[in-house]
Tab-separated table of C-alpha atoms and ligand atoms in Angstrom:
chain	number	residue	atom	x	y	z
A	29	MET	CA	0.307	3.086	-55.787
A	30	LYS	CA	-0.084	-0.355	-53.990
A	31	ILE	CA	2.767	-1.720	-52.245
A	32	LEU	CA	3.269	-5.185	-50.775
A	33	GLY	CA	5.206	-5.220	-47.508
A	34	ILE	CA	7.135	-8.150	-46.107
A	35	GLU	CA	8.538	-8.342	-42.687
A	36	THR	CA	10.481	-11.356	-41.089
A	37	SER	CA	13.444	-9.753	-39.198
A	38	CYS	CA	12.614	-11.370	-35.763
A	39	ASP	CA	9.737	-13.422	-34.693
A	40	GLU	CA	6.728	-12.211	-36.576
A	41	THR	CA	6.072	-13.284	-40.029
A	42	ALA	CA	4.155	-10.483	-41.671
A	43	ALA	CA	2.734	-9.180	-44.944
A	44	ALA	CA	0.594	-6.160	-45.806
A	45	VAL	CA	-0.678	-4.242	-48.721
A	46	VAL	CA	-0.635	-0.451	-48.422
A	47	GLU	CA	-2.063	2.229	-50.773
A	48	ASP	CA	-0.023	5.417	-51.472
A	49	GLY	CA	1.922	4.890	-48.167
A	50	VAL	CA	-1.052	5.854	-45.898
A	51	LYS	CA	-3.932	3.288	-46.451
A	52	ILE	CA	-3.874	-0.099	-44.966
A	53	LEU	CA	-5.607	-2.681	-47.315
A	54	SER	CA	-4.416	-5.519	-45.370
A	55	ASN	CA	-2.146	-6.232	-42.470
A	56	GLN	CA	-1.418	-10.002	-41.614
A	57	ILE	CA	0.829	-10.929	-38.649
A	58	ALA	CA	1.811	-14.501	-37.628
A	59	SER	CA	3.377	-14.264	-34.222
A	60	GLN	CA	5.898	-16.971	-32.946
A	61	VAL	CA	5.750	-15.742	-29.368
A	62	GLU	CA	4.082	-18.886	-27.976
A	63	ILE	CA	6.816	-20.964	-29.430
A	64	HIS	CA	9.791	-18.865	-28.123
A	65	ALA	CA	8.055	-18.355	-24.809
A	66	ARG	CA	8.934	-22.039	-23.862
A	67	TYR	CA	12.550	-21.191	-24.146
A	68	GLY	CA	12.181	-17.698	-22.397
A	69	GLY	CA	13.511	-15.751	-25.388
A	70	ILE	CA	13.910	-15.969	-29.325
A	71	VAL	CA	15.769	-19.004	-30.475
A	72	PRO	CA	17.147	-17.940	-34.073
A	73	GLU	CA	17.150	-21.335	-35.814
A	74	VAL	CA	13.421	-21.979	-34.577
A	75	ALA	CA	12.491	-18.418	-35.753
A	76	SER	CA	13.931	-19.129	-39.391
A	77	ARG	CA	12.030	-22.461	-39.618
A	78	GLN	CA	8.761	-20.813	-38.529
A	79	HIS	CA	9.083	-17.992	-41.042
A	80	ILE	CA	9.444	-20.699	-43.792
A	81	LEU	CA	6.340	-22.364	-42.671
A	82	ALA	CA	4.226	-19.125	-42.169
A	83	ILE	CA	5.366	-16.821	-45.105
A	84	ILE	CA	3.230	-18.283	-47.994
A	85	PRO	CA	-0.013	-18.525	-45.976
A	86	ILE	CA	0.510	-15.053	-44.602
A	87	LEU	CA	1.203	-13.561	-48.065
A	88	LYS	CA	-1.899	-15.248	-49.420
A	89	GLN	CA	-4.099	-13.899	-46.562
A	90	ALA	CA	-2.628	-10.313	-46.965
A	91	MET	CA	-3.516	-10.503	-50.849
A	92	VAL	CA	-7.030	-11.893	-50.062
A	93	GLU	CA	-7.638	-9.338	-47.325
A	94	ALA	CA	-6.577	-6.511	-49.680
A	95	LYS	CA	-8.735	-8.047	-52.552
A	96	ALA	CA	-5.612	-7.646	-54.608
A	97	THR	CA	-4.078	-9.793	-57.457
A	98	TRP	CA	-0.355	-9.510	-58.238
A	99	SER	CA	-1.137	-7.347	-61.221
A	100	ASP	CA	-2.604	-4.802	-58.894
A	101	LEU	CA	0.580	-4.406	-57.271
A	102	ASP	CA	3.203	-1.655	-58.063
A	103	GLY	CA	6.015	-2.902	-55.992
A	104	ILE	CA	7.428	-4.974	-53.101
A	105	ALA	CA	9.215	-3.625	-49.941
A	106	VAL	CA	10.979	-6.018	-47.804
A	107	THR	CA	12.899	-5.575	-44.491
A	108	ILE	CA	16.807	-6.313	-44.990
A	109	GLY	CA	17.950	-5.381	-41.525
A	110	PRO	CA	18.643	-5.056	-38.651
A	111	GLY	CA	17.639	-8.357	-37.360
A	112	LEU	CA	18.419	-12.113	-37.398
A	113	ALA	CA	20.206	-13.020	-40.539
A	114	GLY	CA	18.346	-16.429	-41.055
A	115	SER	CA	14.832	-14.714	-40.384
A	116	LEU	CA	15.656	-11.914	-42.798
A	117	LEU	CA	16.799	-14.265	-45.588
A	118	VAL	CA	13.330	-15.891	-45.737
A	119	GLY	CA	11.537	-12.459	-46.295
A	120	VAL	CA	14.150	-11.163	-48.795
A	121	ASN	CA	14.262	-14.354	-50.926
A	122	VAL	CA	10.460	-14.430	-51.119
A	123	ALA	CA	10.244	-10.882	-52.005
A	124	LYS	CA	12.787	-11.337	-54.805
A	125	ALA	CA	11.054	-14.503	-55.993
A	126	ILE	CA	7.695	-12.624	-56.491
A	127	ALA	CA	9.510	-9.684	-57.846
A	128	LEU	CA	11.164	-11.869	-60.423
A	129	ALA	CA	7.843	-14.001	-61.345
A	130	HIS	CA	5.482	-10.906	-61.697
A	131	GLY	CA	7.948	-8.285	-63.002
A	132	LEU	CA	7.593	-5.946	-59.969
A	133	PRO	CA	10.260	-3.660	-58.427
A	134	VAL	CA	11.614	-4.362	-55.109
A	135	THR	CA	12.999	-2.085	-52.515
A	136	GLY	CA	14.877	-3.102	-49.346
A	137	VAL	CA	13.755	-1.311	-46.024
A	138	ASN	CA	15.557	-0.590	-42.982
A	139	HIS	CA	13.401	-2.098	-40.070
A	140	LEU	CA	14.005	0.978	-37.859
A	141	GLU	CA	12.872	3.287	-40.623
A	142	GLY	CA	9.935	1.049	-41.011
A	143	HIS	CA	8.967	1.626	-37.455
A	144	ILE	CA	9.159	5.496	-38.014
A	145	TYR	CA	6.815	5.219	-41.144
A	146	ALA	CA	4.142	3.596	-38.926
A	147	ASN	CA	3.202	7.120	-38.285
A	148	TRP	CA	2.426	7.836	-41.866
A	149	LEU	CA	-0.395	5.163	-41.525
A	150	ILE	CA	-2.070	7.151	-38.697
A	151	SER	CA	-1.520	10.880	-39.511
A	152	ARG	CA	-1.502	13.084	-42.637
A	153	CYS	CA	0.081	15.880	-40.638
A	154	ILE	CA	3.759	15.118	-40.135
A	155	ASP	CA	6.040	18.114	-40.166
A	156	PHE	CA	9.721	18.107	-40.411
A	157	PRO	CA	12.118	18.428	-38.667
A	158	LEU	CA	11.096	15.952	-35.977
A	159	VAL	CA	12.638	13.703	-33.482
A	160	CYS	CA	12.006	9.951	-33.280
A	161	LEU	CA	12.518	7.822	-30.148
A	162	ILE	CA	12.836	4.355	-31.437
A	163	VAL	CA	12.466	1.902	-28.739
A	164	SER	CA	12.304	-1.844	-29.476
A	165	GLY	CA	13.868	-5.180	-28.365
A	166	GLY	CA	17.310	-4.344	-29.912
A	167	HIS	CA	17.392	-0.544	-30.107
A	168	SER	CA	16.911	2.639	-28.106
A	169	ASP	CA	17.755	5.404	-30.612
A	170	LEU	CA	17.069	9.080	-30.628
A	171	ALA	CA	17.128	10.428	-34.238
A	172	LEU	CA	16.575	13.722	-35.907
A	173	MET	CA	14.541	13.366	-39.125
A	174	ARG	CA	15.053	16.323	-41.463
A	175	GLY	CA	12.918	14.929	-44.331
A	176	HIS	CA	12.065	11.504	-45.834
A	177	GLY	CA	14.956	9.096	-45.397
A	178	ASP	CA	17.269	11.723	-44.004
A	179	TYR	CA	18.274	10.968	-40.384
A	180	VAL	CA	20.915	12.132	-37.843
A	181	VAL	CA	21.334	9.724	-35.026
A	182	LEU	CA	21.622	11.886	-31.851
A	183	GLY	CA	21.823	9.090	-29.171
A	184	ARG	CA	21.627	5.426	-28.578
A	185	THR	CA	21.902	2.895	-25.870
A	186	ARG	CA	25.268	1.961	-24.723
A	187	ASP	CA	24.275	-1.454	-23.393
A	188	ASP	CA	20.804	-2.956	-23.205
A	189	ALA	CA	18.024	-1.707	-25.389
A	190	SER	CA	14.798	-0.481	-23.534
A	191	GLY	CA	12.879	-3.557	-24.747
A	192	GLU	CA	15.743	-5.855	-23.847
A	193	ALA	CA	15.772	-4.480	-20.381
A	194	PHE	CA	11.998	-4.978	-20.020
A	195	ASP	CA	12.516	-8.652	-21.154
A	196	LYS	CA	15.454	-9.259	-18.848
A	197	ALA	CA	13.520	-7.587	-15.629
A	198	ALA	CA	10.560	-9.798	-16.500
A	199	ARG	CA	12.762	-12.807	-16.409
A	200	ILE	CA	14.468	-11.708	-13.024
A	201	LEU	CA	10.914	-11.178	-11.683
A	202	GLY	CA	9.643	-14.674	-13.193
A	203	LEU	CA	6.880	-12.863	-15.162
A	204	GLY	CA	7.452	-14.689	-18.491
A	205	TYR	CA	8.165	-13.752	-21.982
A	206	PRO	CA	7.878	-11.263	-23.819
A	207	GLY	CA	8.751	-9.012	-20.764
A	208	GLY	CA	7.504	-5.709	-21.907
A	209	PRO	CA	3.728	-6.595	-21.923
A	210	ALA	CA	4.389	-8.718	-18.690
A	211	ILE	CA	6.008	-5.952	-16.791
A	212	GLU	CA	3.161	-3.647	-17.882
A	213	GLN	CA	0.573	-5.909	-16.841
A	214	ALA	CA	2.154	-6.590	-13.369
A	215	ALA	CA	2.803	-2.945	-12.734
A	216	ARG	CA	-0.940	-2.294	-13.080
A	217	ASN	CA	-1.369	-3.805	-9.532
A	218	GLY	CA	1.775	-2.284	-7.894
A	219	ILE	CA	3.128	1.098	-6.792
A	220	ALA	CA	6.518	2.467	-7.964
A	221	SER	CA	7.831	2.431	-4.384
A	222	ILE	CA	11.201	0.807	-4.825
A	223	PRO	CA	14.012	3.465	-5.517
A	224	LEU	CA	15.965	2.174	-8.514
A	225	PRO	CA	18.859	4.156	-10.200
A	226	ARG	CA	18.550	6.147	-13.359
A	227	ALA	CA	21.655	6.609	-15.633
A	228	TRP	CA	21.290	10.170	-16.939
A	229	LEU	CA	24.602	10.164	-18.927
A	230	LYS	CA	24.574	13.970	-18.689
A	231	GLY	CA	25.951	15.814	-21.580
A	232	THR	CA	25.020	13.053	-24.033
A	233	ASN	CA	21.830	11.876	-25.632
A	234	ASP	CA	22.641	8.189	-24.936
A	235	PHE	CA	20.839	5.727	-22.777
A	236	SER	CA	22.093	2.974	-20.557
A	237	PHE	CA	19.570	0.338	-18.983
A	238	SER	CA	21.866	-2.324	-17.620
A	239	GLY	CA	22.307	-0.505	-14.293
A	240	VAL	CA	18.716	-0.467	-13.407
A	241	LYS	CA	18.307	-4.050	-14.490
A	242	THR	CA	21.350	-5.171	-12.262
A	243	ALA	CA	20.005	-3.015	-9.255
A	244	LEU	CA	16.601	-5.069	-9.651
A	245	LEU	CA	18.509	-8.333	-9.837
A	246	ARG	CA	20.695	-7.536	-6.710
A	247	LEU	CA	17.379	-6.712	-4.851
A	248	VAL	CA	15.677	-9.993	-5.907
A	249	GLU	CA	18.906	-12.011	-5.058
A	250	GLY	CA	19.019	-10.384	-1.595
A	251	GLY	CA	15.480	-11.450	-0.893
A	252	LYS	CA	14.436	-7.651	-0.742
A	253	VAL	CA	11.500	-7.792	-3.330
A	254	THR	CA	8.437	-9.068	-1.559
A	255	ASN	CA	6.073	-7.659	-3.982
A	256	LYS	CA	6.517	-8.378	-7.613
A	257	ALA	CA	3.930	-5.827	-8.853
A	258	ASP	CA	5.750	-2.962	-6.907
A	259	ALA	CA	9.109	-4.167	-8.542
A	260	ALA	CA	7.684	-4.234	-11.977
A	261	ALA	CA	6.045	-0.753	-11.491
A	262	SER	CA	9.294	0.736	-10.107
A	263	PHE	CA	11.299	-0.650	-12.991
A	264	GLN	CA	8.959	0.528	-15.593
A	265	GLU	CA	8.976	3.968	-13.927
A	266	ALA	CA	12.748	4.058	-13.908
A	267	VAL	CA	13.052	3.166	-17.563
A	268	ILE	CA	10.249	5.618	-18.697
A	269	ASP	CA	11.576	8.486	-16.540
A	270	VAL	CA	14.940	8.385	-18.416
A	271	LEU	CA	13.193	7.774	-21.937
A	272	VAL	CA	10.857	10.725	-21.484
A	273	THR	CA	13.139	13.248	-19.902
A	274	LYS	CA	15.953	12.736	-22.525
A	275	THR	CA	13.625	12.804	-25.544
A	276	VAL	CA	11.908	16.012	-24.436
A	277	ALA	CA	15.136	17.643	-23.843
A	278	VAL	CA	16.622	16.808	-27.166
A	279	ALA	CA	13.488	17.728	-29.021
A	280	LYS	CA	13.478	21.230	-27.421
A	281	GLU	CA	17.208	21.629	-28.112
A	282	CYS	CA	16.621	20.760	-31.788
A	283	ARG	CA	13.428	22.912	-31.877
A	284	VAL	CA	11.553	20.364	-33.878
A	285	LYS	CA	7.854	20.413	-34.776
A	286	GLN	CA	7.001	17.062	-33.703
A	287	ILE	CA	8.094	13.806	-31.671
A	288	LEU	CA	7.487	10.412	-33.111
A	289	LEU	CA	7.421	7.550	-30.622
A	290	VAL	CA	7.908	4.301	-32.286
A	291	GLY	CA	8.754	0.537	-31.883
A	292	GLY	CA	7.539	-2.378	-29.686
A	293	VAL	CA	8.072	-0.534	-26.440
A	294	ALA	CA	5.973	2.441	-27.637
A	295	SER	CA	2.923	0.155	-27.096
A	296	ASN	CA	3.562	0.694	-23.431
A	297	GLU	CA	0.497	2.900	-22.085
A	298	LEU	CA	2.452	4.699	-19.337
A	299	LEU	CA	5.243	5.664	-21.763
A	300	ARG	CA	2.789	6.827	-24.209
A	301	GLN	CA	1.006	8.903	-21.547
A	302	ARG	CA	4.099	10.413	-19.894
A	303	LEU	CA	5.669	11.516	-23.009
A	304	ALA	CA	2.430	13.206	-24.122
A	305	GLU	CA	1.973	14.794	-20.599
A	306	ASN	CA	5.652	16.061	-20.360
A	307	SER	CA	6.266	17.334	-23.986
A	308	PRO	CA	5.452	20.876	-24.947
A	309	ILE	CA	5.947	19.597	-28.585
A	310	PRO	CA	3.117	17.404	-30.253
A	311	VAL	CA	3.862	13.827	-29.750
A	312	LEU	CA	2.554	11.187	-32.454
A	313	VAL	CA	2.391	7.486	-31.633
A	314	PRO	CA	0.756	4.736	-33.693
A	315	GLU	CA	-1.784	2.373	-32.194
A	316	PRO	CA	-0.076	-0.619	-30.441
A	317	VAL	CA	-0.640	-3.061	-33.313
A	318	LEU	CA	1.520	-0.652	-35.564
A	319	CYS	CA	4.231	-0.199	-32.765
A	320	THR	CA	5.192	-3.927	-32.623
A	321	ASP	CA	6.572	-5.487	-35.755
A	322	ASN	CA	4.350	-5.434	-38.745
A	323	ALA	CA	4.601	-5.206	-42.504
A	324	ALA	CA	2.251	-2.249	-43.100
A	325	MET	CA	5.065	-0.069	-41.715
A	326	ILE	CA	7.520	-1.633	-44.226
A	327	ALA	CA	5.190	-0.959	-47.122
A	328	ALA	CA	4.612	2.617	-45.911
A	329	CYS	CA	8.323	3.144	-45.863
A	330	GLY	CA	8.721	1.274	-49.220
A	331	TYR	CA	6.287	3.825	-50.833
A	332	TYR	CA	8.508	6.691	-49.932
A	333	ARG	CA	11.572	4.824	-51.138
A	334	PHE	CA	9.829	4.036	-54.558
A	335	ARG	CA	8.936	7.658	-54.911
A	336	ALA	CA	12.511	8.613	-54.498
A	337	ASN	CA	13.515	5.998	-57.042
A	338	LYS	CA	15.197	3.717	-54.630
A	339	ILE	CA	14.804	0.576	-56.421
A	340	ASP	CA	16.959	-2.463	-55.670
A	341	GLY	CA	18.100	-5.238	-57.879
A	342	LEU	CA	17.668	-8.848	-57.558
A	343	ASP	CA	21.105	-9.003	-55.891
A	344	LEU	CA	19.390	-7.363	-52.849
A	345	ASP	CA	20.885	-8.967	-49.592
A	346	VAL	CA	20.195	-8.953	-45.791
A	347	ILE	CA	22.205	-6.678	-43.642
A	348	PRO	CA	21.673	-8.059	-40.131
A	349	SER	CA	23.633	-5.102	-38.304
A	350	LEU	CA	22.151	-2.271	-40.446
A	351	LYS	CA	22.113	1.130	-38.818
A	352	LEU	CA	19.627	3.912	-39.208
A	353	ALA	CA	22.116	6.440	-40.452
B	404	KG4	O1	9.663	-3.702	-32.233
B	404	KG4	P1	9.511	-4.809	-31.697
B	404	KG4	O2	8.247	-5.451	-31.911
B	404	KG4	O3	10.516	-5.916	-32.054
B	404	KG4	C1	11.879	-5.358	-32.318
B	404	KG4	O4	12.140	-4.734	-33.289
B	404	KG4	O5	12.665	-5.887	-31.520
B	404	KG4	O6	9.837	-4.727	-30.092
B	404	KG4	C2	9.928	-5.791	-29.281
B	404	KG4	C3	10.142	-5.305	-27.845
B	404	KG4	C4	10.262	-6.467	-26.884
B	404	KG4	O7	11.578	-6.223	-26.174
B	404	KG4	C5	9.086	-6.253	-25.922
B	404	KG4	O8	9.211	-6.643	-24.614
B	404	KG4	C6	8.878	-4.690	-26.015
B	404	KG4	O9	8.979	-4.455	-27.380
B	404	KG4	N1	7.494	-4.472	-25.696
B	404	KG4	C7	7.238	-3.649	-24.711
B	404	KG4	C8	5.617	-3.750	-24.657
B	404	KG4	N2	5.202	-4.399	-25.805
B	404	KG4	C9	6.408	-4.831	-26.363
B	404	KG4	N3	7.792	-3.001	-23.747
B	404	KG4	C10	7.170	-2.353	-22.776
B	404	KG4	N4	5.820	-2.269	-22.706
B	404	KG4	C11	4.966	-2.997	-23.599
B	404	KG4	N5	3.723	-2.891	-23.491
B	405	ZN	ZN1	10.754	-3.934	-34.503
């Protein structure tokens, strides 16, 4: 079963063809990072316009790379949310147009669920129940997954998402955008020597990252940061410490078989290493290009939705504030 995946929820225009939910036949991504970097963050109107410009060429490239024609496809999976309304609309309308023109079924995919399904592209041995740590620009969620499409959200951030915290910390330190890779790069030359607070929120599985960000801001404003690399390393350490400790604790408590680490922040090398080292439960994490936004993960998730007969009509619409469960 060949599924065309389409992803336009944020600042990457992506299309991919995936076979049977596991085999990537193509995975094309047009990033807008350089354009938004000029503004220090994503400008929603600019993002929508860029998706309109990029979507047709990216679709063509994905079909050529997969050596597929429209008649080779069995269905289309498209991100419907969460994300920027104007950006999501581009992908959803293109998906519906192709579905109508070629008589293909379409299914709307939750972007967060897509991130989770990136793991099916790298492993054939995924065992339920499992715990997912979903860390992206807009989310820091801990979820119990009991089966395909069956989630219980155990915890989420009460303020900034972890990716958002990385982006804001990079801005505070003048390291540029996107902040996650910039902080990780700067931290390579630093020592985590600056004490920064950790919000443990004991008795809950929730996260909070605004305190550590504000503590960093106060130090910078007070002229106490003389070495940016040390500040980046200390900030990265503080965020990862909380993410790893709370994820391992909840996975033990739920007696799960595996932990899946997903989302853009999961491409952080130290986070991957720390979680693997500190967890007695096996950890799966996709390669970095499948952690940040891509359409292969949407196609993989779509495959399982089609298998469960979750087919949408041409009245499919975007849901910008869609939740996992
Ligand atoms: O999943 P994603 O590509 O897009 C959203 O769904 O939001 O995640 C983007 C987020 C950004 O906040 C970015 O700074 C962060 O992931 N990120 C990282 C790294 N690479 C991307 N954070 C920490 N370390 C990284 N290497
Ligand atoms: Zn994402």
